[in-house]
Each structure stands twice: as C-alpha cells, then as structure tokens.
Amino acid sequence: MKIYTKTGDKGLTSLIGGTRVPKSSLRIECYGTVDELNSYIGLVRDQEVNAARRPLLKEIQDRLFTIGASLASDPEKSKMKIPDLHAEDITLLEQEMDRMNDGLPELRVFVLPGGHQAVSFTHLARCVCRRAERLVIQLQEESFVAELVIMYLNRLSDFLFVLSRQMAHELNAEEVKWEPRM
C-alpha cells in the first residue's frame, strides 16, 4: 500500500464516513492537535525518569488515538464502529494524580515550566493538551463531540501538570517559582 494517495493535493481530506472537508477545517485542526499531543506524550514517555510510567503513558497515547478517531469521524454519516472512551479512563488519570500528589510538597505558588529538560517536555505536552481542549470545545459549539472527549482532555492537562511536578521531584530538579514583580 502506498502512503500517498494524492487525494489531498487540492486541500481537501476525507473524514471517516466519506465526507470531504478542507484541511483547514476546525475538525481537522482538532484531531491534528490531538495527534501533536500524542507525539509529545511519546517524547515524555521516552524520558528515563518515566521508565516505570511507560505503560501508563502508552495507555494515554492509546486513548488519544481513540479521541483522534472520534474527531476524524463525520458524526452524521459515519457507519464505522469507532472505539470510545469510558468513564474509567478519566478515573485512571484522577487516581494517578492523587497517588503522585500524595508524595509532593504542597503547592503554594505558581511554577514556571523548566528546571529539567524532561520536565519542560511535559509542560509542552500540557500546553498542547490545553490547546486541543480549547479547539474541541469550539468544535462542540457547531458539531457533535462526545462529552467524555472534553472531560478526558481537561483531566489529562491536569495530570500532565502533576506529572511534571512528580518528575521534578524525582529528578531533584528545581521547581521554578513564578515571582511576580509588583
């Protein structure tokens, strides 16, 4: 099978269900941003500090692929069975956050991204996750988006913040505090 089809050479692409849309459409921007997020999660997963968390981060990547498939489907025309999210997927993120938070110092200030390259990669993933969430919320204003998609992205950005703190703690890296100038 050839990777290139040439069907997108005029700026259109097909959703699952066959609907052709411009590559600049909000739906394409949404699942493209989720794909970008998935790539950043892969980068975070590959950090040595996350060796024990690799299965969890792979699970998150699998769920992001599920979200991408959902967003790539025409909600009115697709007859194809698409994998879906479950409430347990969100619960897993919450449980992992609670577990990590138990061993972290109380957060009393805002922290800036940085302190260690691995931590910075995680903050990048968090920012891309927030962008994906904003775009999907915008898409929901004009088209069907499963409620769990938005909930998962919201919880995942929180998870990535807590993960960045956990990684900094494990790496003995400085949590860079925001010091507002008054």
XYZ file of N, CA and C in Angstrom:
546
model
N 0.842 -1.185 0.000
C 0.000 0.000 0.000
C 0.885 1.245 0.000
N 0.571 2.167 -0.872
C 1.306 3.429 -0.914
C 0.754 4.363 0.156
N 1.643 5.118 0.758
C 1.249 6.091 1.781
C 0.579 7.299 1.135
N 1.074 7.702 0.007
C 0.496 8.880 -0.643
C -0.650 8.461 -1.564
N -1.708 9.270 -1.514
C -2.893 8.977 -2.339
C -3.154 10.060 -3.370
N -2.597 11.232 -3.139
C -2.774 12.405 -3.991
C -4.193 12.979 -3.908
N -5.051 12.374 -3.068
C -6.427 12.879 -2.975
C -6.508 14.182 -2.182
N -5.440 14.519 -1.470
C -5.448 15.756 -0.694
C -4.710 16.894 -1.349
N -4.309 16.703 -2.590
C -3.494 17.709 -3.271
C -4.220 19.031 -3.510
N -5.515 19.020 -3.430
C -6.272 20.269 -3.640
C -6.769 20.845 -2.312
N -6.198 20.355 -1.197
C -6.517 20.938 0.100
C -7.722 20.339 0.794
N -8.202 19.204 0.314
C -9.333 18.532 0.959
C -8.876 17.194 1.515
N -9.583 16.713 2.514
C -9.325 15.394 3.079
C -10.667 14.752 3.425
N -10.644 13.453 3.654
C -11.881 12.730 3.962
C -11.963 12.406 5.438
N -13.146 12.617 5.991
C -13.436 12.144 7.336
C -13.862 10.687 7.253
N -13.833 9.999 8.389
C -14.389 8.650 8.430
C -15.885 8.805 8.182
N -16.373 8.162 7.171
C -17.748 8.331 6.721
C -17.786 8.887 5.309
N -16.608 9.366 4.821
C -16.502 9.782 3.435
C -16.661 11.265 3.158
N -17.127 12.040 4.103
C -17.311 13.470 3.885
C -15.962 14.131 3.600
N -15.905 14.916 2.526
C -14.691 15.666 2.177
C -14.780 17.047 2.809
N -13.698 17.442 3.461
C -13.650 18.751 4.117
C -12.298 19.400 3.836
N -12.252 20.742 3.924
C -10.957 21.412 3.763
C -10.005 20.999 4.890
N -8.739 20.881 4.562
C -7.744 20.534 5.571
C -7.609 21.620 6.633
N -8.162 22.778 6.354
C -8.127 23.884 7.310
C -9.339 23.883 8.240
N -10.212 22.897 8.123
C -11.436 22.904 8.940
C -11.100 22.695 10.417
N -11.981 23.165 11.259
C -11.795 23.056 12.705
C -11.687 21.597 13.137
N -12.456 20.725 12.541
C -12.404 19.299 12.903
C -11.002 18.737 12.641
N -10.411 19.101 11.495
C -9.067 18.631 11.166
C -8.057 19.234 12.133
N -8.236 20.506 12.466
C -7.351 21.167 13.432
C -7.416 20.468 14.788
N -8.610 20.036 15.163
C -8.778 19.337 16.450
C -8.011 18.030 16.475
N -8.257 17.161 15.491
C -7.573 15.876 15.596
C -6.094 15.982 15.236
N -5.727 16.998 14.478
C -4.298 17.244 14.246
C -3.591 17.673 15.519
N -4.255 18.472 16.324
C -3.677 18.909 17.592
C -3.601 17.743 18.582
N -4.595 16.870 18.569
C -4.544 15.674 19.413
C -3.387 14.778 18.963
N -3.145 14.690 17.667
C -2.011 13.923 17.149
C -0.693 14.539 17.614
N -0.605 15.865 17.565
C 0.585 16.563 18.057
C 0.787 16.255 19.543
N -0.292 16.306 20.307
C -0.228 15.984 21.729
C 0.286 14.557 21.923
N -0.212 13.627 21.127
C 0.204 12.236 21.237
C 1.712 12.104 21.001
N 2.239 12.880 20.073
C 3.681 12.866 19.813
C 4.458 13.380 21.018
N 3.960 14.437 21.644
C 4.614 14.953 22.846
C 4.539 13.948 23.991
N 3.419 13.243 24.121
C 3.319 12.215 25.168
C 4.365 11.131 24.900
N 4.581 10.795 23.637
C 5.632 9.839 23.299
C 7.002 10.338 23.738
N 7.266 11.611 23.560
C 8.528 12.205 23.996
C 8.651 12.129 25.519
N 7.575 12.427 26.217
C 7.563 12.345 27.685
C 7.774 10.890 28.111
N 7.095 9.972 27.442
C 7.215 8.544 27.768
C 8.655 8.066 27.621
N 9.374 8.610 26.654
C 10.736 8.167 26.379
C 11.776 8.722 27.355
N 11.379 9.591 28.259
C 12.319 10.125 29.244
C 12.631 9.046 30.270
N 13.889 8.878 30.600
C 14.317 7.818 31.521
C 13.586 7.888 32.862
N 13.301 9.086 33.335
C 12.611 9.246 34.610
C 11.223 8.594 34.582
N 10.677 8.380 33.399
C 9.341 7.797 33.266
C 9.364 6.303 32.938
N 10.481 5.638 33.150
C 10.590 4.212 32.818
C 9.453 3.403 33.445
N 9.165 3.632 34.710
C 8.102 2.875 35.390
C 6.709 3.318 34.938
N 6.597 4.493 34.360
C 5.295 5.017 33.919
C 5.029 4.757 32.438
N 5.930 4.103 31.756
C 5.753 3.893 30.311
C 4.443 3.192 29.974
N 4.042 2.155 30.706
C 2.747 1.533 30.371
C 1.569 2.504 30.533
N 1.591 3.325 31.565
C 0.529 4.313 31.769
C 0.531 5.336 30.631
N 1.700 5.821 30.267
C 1.781 6.814 29.200
C 1.387 6.209 27.854
N 1.696 4.937 27.636
C 1.227 4.242 26.429
C -0.293 4.149 26.434
N -0.871 3.863 27.585
C -2.339 3.824 27.719
C -2.938 5.180 27.345
N -2.326 6.247 27.807
C -2.786 7.600 27.468
C -2.681 7.823 25.957
N -1.588 7.385 25.347
C -1.453 7.528 23.892
C -2.549 6.751 23.164
N -2.865 5.561 23.660
C -3.959 4.784 23.061
C -5.278 5.550 23.146
N -5.548 6.166 24.284
C -6.792 6.920 24.449
C -6.798 8.146 23.540
N -5.642 8.767 23.345
C -5.582 9.911 22.429
C -5.853 9.472 20.992
N -5.420 8.279 20.628
C -5.738 7.761 19.297
C -7.241 7.538 19.182
N -7.855 7.056 20.261
C -9.311 6.881 20.299
C -10.002 8.226 20.085
N -9.522 9.251 20.775
C -10.089 10.592 20.618
C -9.905 11.065 19.179
N -8.727 10.848 18.614
C -8.477 11.245 17.229
C -9.444 10.575 16.272
N -9.704 9.288 16.478
C -10.648 8.569 15.609
C -12.047 9.146 15.739
N -12.424 9.468 16.957
C -13.741 10.066 17.186
C -13.859 11.410 16.467
N -12.825 12.225 16.587
C -12.844 13.550 15.963
C -12.730 13.471 14.440
N -12.118 12.405 13.928
C -11.943 12.253 12.479
C -13.180 11.676 11.803
N -14.209 11.386 12.575
C -15.436 10.791 12.036
C -16.491 11.854 11.800
N -17.198 11.704 10.721
C -18.354 12.560 10.476
C -19.474 12.043 11.379
N -19.883 12.826 12.383
C -20.869 12.324 13.335
C -22.228 12.019 12.708
N -22.493 12.553 11.518
C -23.785 12.328 10.875
C -23.749 11.225 9.820
N -22.558 10.886 9.291
C -22.505 9.952 8.165
C -21.718 8.680 8.434
N -20.857 8.680 9.416
C -20.011 7.515 9.630
C -20.820 6.354 10.193
N -20.720 5.222 9.539
C -21.369 3.995 10.000
C -20.338 3.060 10.642
N -19.080 3.466 10.569
C -17.994 2.641 11.076
C -17.987 2.632 12.609
N -17.729 1.480 13.201
C -17.613 1.370 14.655
C -16.294 2.003 15.074
N -16.391 3.035 15.897
C -15.223 3.780 16.359
C -15.006 3.435 17.835
N -13.760 3.196 18.246
C -13.528 2.964 19.680
C -13.975 4.191 20.470
N -14.340 3.975 21.714
C -14.777 5.122 22.507
C -14.102 5.135 23.860
N -14.220 6.275 24.493
C -13.696 6.459 25.842
C -14.698 5.921 26.848
N -14.208 5.648 28.036
C -15.050 5.205 29.141
C -14.760 6.088 30.342
N -15.708 6.189 31.235
C -15.522 6.976 32.457
C -14.287 6.504 33.219
N -13.980 5.201 33.126
C -12.816 4.646 33.827
C -11.501 5.246 33.321
N -11.487 5.700 32.080
C -10.280 6.329 31.538
C -9.968 7.621 32.289
N -11.008 8.354 32.622
C -10.840 9.594 33.382
C -10.504 9.279 34.826
N -11.153 8.275 35.378
C -10.879 7.859 36.755
C -9.411 7.453 36.913
N -8.871 6.760 35.920
C -7.469 6.356 35.972
C -6.559 7.577 36.105
N -6.812 8.609 35.321
C -5.998 9.829 35.411
C -6.118 10.455 36.796
N -7.331 10.500 37.314
C -7.549 11.083 38.641
C -6.817 10.290 39.719
N -6.897 8.974 39.648
C -6.221 8.129 40.642
C -4.710 8.306 40.573
N -4.180 8.384 39.375
C -2.734 8.580 39.227
C -2.312 9.948 39.753
N -3.123 10.975 39.502
C -2.809 12.305 40.040
C -2.813 12.279 41.558
N -3.828 11.657 42.137
C -3.924 11.586 43.602
C -2.716 10.858 44.177
N -2.324 9.767 43.553
C -1.180 8.997 44.023
C 0.102 9.834 43.975
N 0.317 10.546 42.865
C 1.525 11.373 42.747
C 1.487 12.534 43.729
N 0.328 13.163 43.858
C 0.196 14.325 44.742
C 0.494 13.993 46.189
N 0.188 12.755 46.601
C 0.422 12.357 47.991
C 1.874 12.513 48.409
N 2.809 12.350 47.490
C 4.224 12.436 47.831
C 4.882 13.752 47.478
N 4.106 14.720 47.021
C 4.680 16.004 46.609
C 4.463 17.069 47.676
N 5.392 18.024 47.754
C 5.166 19.143 48.671
C 3.947 19.954 48.227
N 3.275 20.530 49.204
C 2.102 21.350 48.896
C 2.494 22.485 47.960
N 1.649 22.738 46.994
C 1.904 23.795 46.023
C 1.328 25.102 46.566
N 2.192 26.066 46.811
C 1.753 27.348 47.381
C 2.001 28.519 46.440
N 2.665 28.250 45.318
C 2.974 29.296 44.341
C 2.756 28.731 42.951
N 2.700 29.609 41.973
C 2.685 29.166 40.591
C 4.104 28.744 40.213
N 4.203 27.727 39.375
C 5.518 27.302 38.903
C 5.619 27.552 37.410
N 6.831 27.882 37.000
C 7.120 28.118 35.597
C 7.632 26.823 34.968
N 7.346 26.606 33.701
C 7.915 25.443 33.034
C 9.439 25.511 33.091
N 10.055 24.383 33.353
C 11.513 24.327 33.369
C 12.047 23.579 34.568
N 13.332 23.705 34.786
C 14.004 23.033 35.877
C 14.770 21.805 35.413
N 14.280 21.169 34.356
C 14.931 19.996 33.765
C 14.292 19.785 32.395
N 15.071 19.323 31.444
C 14.559 19.149 30.087
C 13.349 18.215 30.059
N 13.378 17.128 30.801
C 12.257 16.184 30.812
C 10.991 16.846 31.353
N 11.148 17.674 32.361
C 10.011 18.404 32.930
C 9.462 19.393 31.908
N 10.345 20.051 31.194
C 9.918 21.009 30.173
C 9.139 20.329 29.058
N 9.546 19.126 28.652
C 8.792 18.377 27.645
C 7.366 18.114 28.126
N 7.233 17.827 29.402
C 5.911 17.539 29.961
C 5.051 18.796 29.973
N 5.652 19.937 30.262
C 4.900 21.200 30.202
C 4.479 21.509 28.762
N 5.326 21.205 27.794
C 4.926 21.387 26.393
C 3.706 20.529 26.080
N 3.735 19.285 26.518
C 2.588 18.394 26.305
C 1.336 18.967 26.969
N 1.492 19.503 28.162
C 0.349 20.098 28.878
C -0.237 21.263 28.086
N 0.618 22.101 27.548
C 0.134 23.260 26.777
C -0.583 22.825 25.498
N -0.049 21.831 24.811
C -0.703 21.329 23.606
C -2.045 20.693 23.979
N -2.093 20.019 25.123
C -3.349 19.427 25.596
C -4.391 20.508 25.846
N -3.995 21.603 26.469
C -4.930 22.708 26.707
C -5.432 23.287 25.385
N -4.537 23.401 24.399
C -4.959 23.918 23.091
C -5.957 22.959 22.446
N -5.662 21.669 22.524
C -6.589 20.676 21.971
C -7.951 20.796 22.644
N -7.953 20.955 23.950
C -9.208 21.088 24.688
C -9.992 22.320 24.207
N -9.310 23.444 24.057
C -9.990 24.668 23.591
C -10.585 24.464 22.201
N -9.824 23.840 21.316
C -10.309 23.623 19.955
C -11.506 22.678 19.930
N -11.448 21.628 20.722
C -12.543 20.665 20.752
C -13.806 21.310 21.335
N -13.649 22.158 22.326
C -14.804 22.891 22.869
C -15.409 23.780 21.780
N -14.559 24.425 20.999
C -15.052 25.253 19.890
C -15.786 24.384 18.872
N -15.240 23.203 18.560
C -15.896 22.288 17.614
C -17.253 21.843 18.154
N -17.335 21.619 19.442
C -18.587 21.173 20.061
C -19.700 22.207 19.892
N -19.334 23.467 19.716
C -20.335 24.515 19.521
C -21.040 24.375 18.170
N -20.405 23.678 17.221
C -21.003 23.557 15.883
C -21.310 22.125 15.464
N -20.783 21.148 16.197
C -20.948 19.751 15.790
C -20.866 18.851 17.016
N -21.374 17.641 16.876
C -21.347 16.709 17.994
C -19.913 16.318 18.360
N -19.608 16.391 19.645
C -18.366 15.863 20.213
C -18.772 15.157 21.494
N -18.331 13.926 21.662
C -18.665 13.182 22.879
C -18.161 13.923 24.107
N -18.996 14.010 25.115
C -18.681 14.740 26.339
C -17.400 14.224 27.000
N -17.188 12.918 26.944
C -16.000 12.339 27.576
C -14.705 12.809 26.919
N -14.761 13.203 25.655
C -13.562 13.703 24.972
C -13.066 14.967 25.675
N -13.954 15.883 25.915
C -13.569 17.139 26.576
C -13.136 16.867 28.014
N -13.863 16.014 28.699
C -13.503 15.682 30.079
C -12.112 15.050 30.137
N -11.833 14.148 29.207
C -10.537 13.472 29.207
C -9.409 14.475 28.958
N -9.579 15.342 27.974
C -8.533 16.326 27.685
C -8.325 17.271 28.863
N -9.396 17.649 29.512
C -9.287 18.520 30.682
C -8.508 17.826 31.793
N -8.857 16.596 32.067
C -8.190 15.863 33.133
C -6.747 15.542 32.762
N -6.508 15.258 31.471
C -5.153 14.952 31.044
C -4.223 16.142 31.226
N -4.690 17.343 30.971
C -3.815 18.509 31.177
C -3.472 18.655 32.654
N -4.430 18.376 33.532
C -4.137 18.393 34.975
C -3.117 17.303 35.323
N -3.329 16.117 34.768
C -2.409 15.009 35.004
C -0.989 15.399 34.579
N -0.858 16.026 33.416
C 0.467 16.397 32.923
C 1.134 17.421 33.830
N 0.355 18.318 34.424
C 0.933 19.268 35.373
C 1.466 18.533 36.596
N 0.652 17.636 37.155
C 1.091 16.882 38.333
C 2.289 15.999 37.970
N 2.252 15.398 36.785
C 3.385 14.581 36.345
C 4.656 15.421 36.257
N 4.549 16.640 35.762
C 5.740 17.495 35.666
C 6.317 17.759 37.057
N 5.460 17.950 38.030
C 5.921 18.155 39.410
C 6.551 16.880 39.959
N 5.924 15.741 39.688
C 6.462 14.465 40.162
C 7.835 14.200 39.548
N 7.959 14.470 38.263
C 9.235 14.264 37.589
C 10.305 15.176 38.176
N 9.963 16.446 38.403
C 10.924 17.382 39.007
C 11.373 16.865 40.370
N 10.426 16.360 41.137
C 10.734 15.825 42.465
C 11.688 14.635 42.347
N 11.386 13.696 41.451
C 12.221 12.504 41.288
C 13.607 12.836 40.744
N 13.706 13.883 39.950
C 14.979 14.288 39.350
C 15.762 15.254 40.243
N 15.193 15.593 41.386
C 15.786 16.613 42.259
C 16.017 17.910 41.501
N 15.088 18.219 40.615
C 15.177 19.446 39.819
C 14.418 20.551 40.541
N 14.852 21.747 40.325
C 14.185 22.896 40.932
C 12.812 23.087 40.307
N 11.807 23.315 41.160
C 10.528 23.790 40.655
C 10.671 25.309 40.579
N 10.660 25.814 39.373
C 10.925 27.229 39.153
C 9.679 28.016 39.549
N 9.796 28.807 40.591
C 8.648 29.561 41.110
C 8.484 30.858 40.344
N 7.226 31.182 40.086
C 6.913 32.473 39.478
C 7.023 33.525 40.565
N 7.799 34.560 40.295
C 7.969 35.659 41.250
C 7.463 36.934 40.582
N 6.185 37.227 40.799
C 5.619 38.411 40.139
C 6.285 39.692 40.622
N 6.483 40.586 39.702
C 7.073 41.891 40.022
C 5.943 42.843 40.353
N 6.022 43.447 41.464
C 4.961 44.384 41.905
C 5.444 45.808 41.808
